[in-house]
XYZ file of C-alpha atoms in Angstrom:
135
model
C -47.617 11.506 166.861
C -46.570 14.801 165.334
C -48.014 13.663 162.013
C -51.523 13.949 163.530
C -50.986 17.491 164.781
C -52.186 20.532 162.888
C -49.406 22.411 161.062
C -49.677 25.343 163.489
C -49.021 23.033 166.447
C -46.081 21.412 164.667
C -44.631 24.895 164.075
C -45.014 25.775 167.761
C -43.305 22.530 168.765
C -40.367 23.308 166.470
C -40.160 26.825 167.925
C -40.184 25.352 171.438
C -37.340 23.013 170.498
C -35.347 25.933 169.061
C -35.963 27.974 172.218
C -34.886 25.051 174.379
C -31.643 24.829 172.417
C -31.120 28.583 172.777
C -31.755 28.352 176.515
C -29.132 25.621 176.840
C -26.584 27.696 174.903
C -27.247 30.796 177.002
C -27.005 28.756 180.212
C -23.648 27.305 179.115
C -22.303 30.761 178.216
C -23.521 32.161 181.532
C -21.892 29.308 183.466
C -18.602 29.922 181.666
C -18.759 33.676 182.314
C -19.605 33.101 185.999
C -16.628 30.751 186.349
C -14.292 33.295 184.749
C -15.740 36.024 186.975
C -15.168 33.971 190.122
C -11.589 33.191 189.072
C -10.877 36.841 188.295
C -12.394 38.052 191.564
C -10.334 35.478 193.472
C -7.168 36.656 191.718
C -8.041 40.278 192.498
C -8.602 39.394 196.167
C -5.231 37.625 196.236
C -3.529 40.821 195.067
C -4.483 42.412 198.408
C -2.178 39.943 200.164
C 0.764 40.506 197.806
C 3.487 43.046 198.412
C 3.452 45.755 195.726
C 7.033 45.112 194.606
C 6.622 41.344 194.215
C 7.535 40.102 190.749
C 4.368 38.976 189.018
C 3.556 37.412 185.689
C 0.446 37.322 183.577
C -0.499 34.715 181.049
C -0.535 35.820 177.421
C -1.398 32.839 175.279
C 1.313 30.269 175.929
C 3.668 32.773 177.573
C 4.065 34.298 181.007
C 4.934 37.986 180.767
C 6.330 39.963 183.689
C 3.957 42.646 184.935
C 3.832 45.072 187.817
C 1.264 45.249 190.604
C -0.648 48.280 189.304
C -0.975 46.862 185.798
C -2.100 43.477 187.120
C -4.675 45.106 189.378
C -5.984 47.340 186.584
C -6.238 44.395 184.165
C -8.122 42.308 186.716
C -10.436 45.202 187.614
C -11.277 45.660 183.937
C -11.821 41.942 183.453
C -14.088 41.688 186.519
C -16.164 44.681 185.378
C -16.491 43.276 181.872
C -17.480 39.833 183.135
C -20.047 41.285 185.548
C -21.717 43.047 182.614
C -21.543 39.851 180.541
C -23.147 37.748 183.283
C -25.877 40.339 183.792
C -26.589 40.441 180.042
C -26.749 36.648 179.859
C -29.100 36.532 182.862
C -31.479 38.944 181.105
C -31.226 36.932 177.894
C -31.934 33.751 179.839
C -35.040 35.352 181.390
C -36.309 36.514 177.982
C -35.863 33.063 176.468
C -37.630 31.475 179.464
C -40.566 33.904 179.217
C -40.855 33.306 175.475
C -40.701 29.536 176.052
C -43.473 29.659 178.663
C -45.648 31.860 176.457
C -45.192 29.583 173.458
C -45.843 26.513 175.587
C -49.080 28.068 176.832
C -50.159 28.876 173.261
C -49.456 25.301 172.221
C -51.430 23.869 175.140
C -54.403 26.085 174.282
C -54.129 25.086 170.639
C -54.032 21.371 171.456
C -56.872 21.540 173.966
C -59.059 23.303 171.404
C -59.409 26.421 173.553
C -57.154 28.580 171.447
C -59.547 29.348 168.619
C -57.987 31.912 166.329
C -57.424 29.350 163.576
C -59.428 29.064 160.357
C -62.558 26.961 160.313
C -65.391 26.427 162.791
C -64.702 26.296 166.513
C -64.131 22.750 167.688
C -63.462 21.568 164.145
C -60.282 19.768 165.213
C -62.119 16.841 166.803
C -62.467 13.427 165.126
C -65.137 13.279 162.468
C -65.537 17.039 162.279
C -68.943 18.720 162.184
C -71.852 16.461 161.494
C -70.268 13.464 163.203
C -72.044 11.858 166.106
C -75.281 10.119 166.558
């Protein structure tokens, strides 16, 4: 079917496909950041229930390293703040991609319905037979 479409429409379709892929990537990154944020907030909440002189460990790669309460709390605070900014940024990026997708989709629909104009040639010239056809 795409072989019968004008080149401009084919371009728009390819752009829509690229935007859809981008939207999926952004959504996956946002989901991952939200999961990390929830885990970090839960860990920070758990610190409230822990005695300040309790021996604690933090994960560094494959190792568990002993840490104190204040350092653990500061690290988690920093991580939560950073992840909140990341999630917010990804939400804005997701909105921009969605708006661009909708705009492009609207342009394509106008182009395919013949209402878009703007292209070279006479208006309505995309129909079968072109001008002079009919009886």
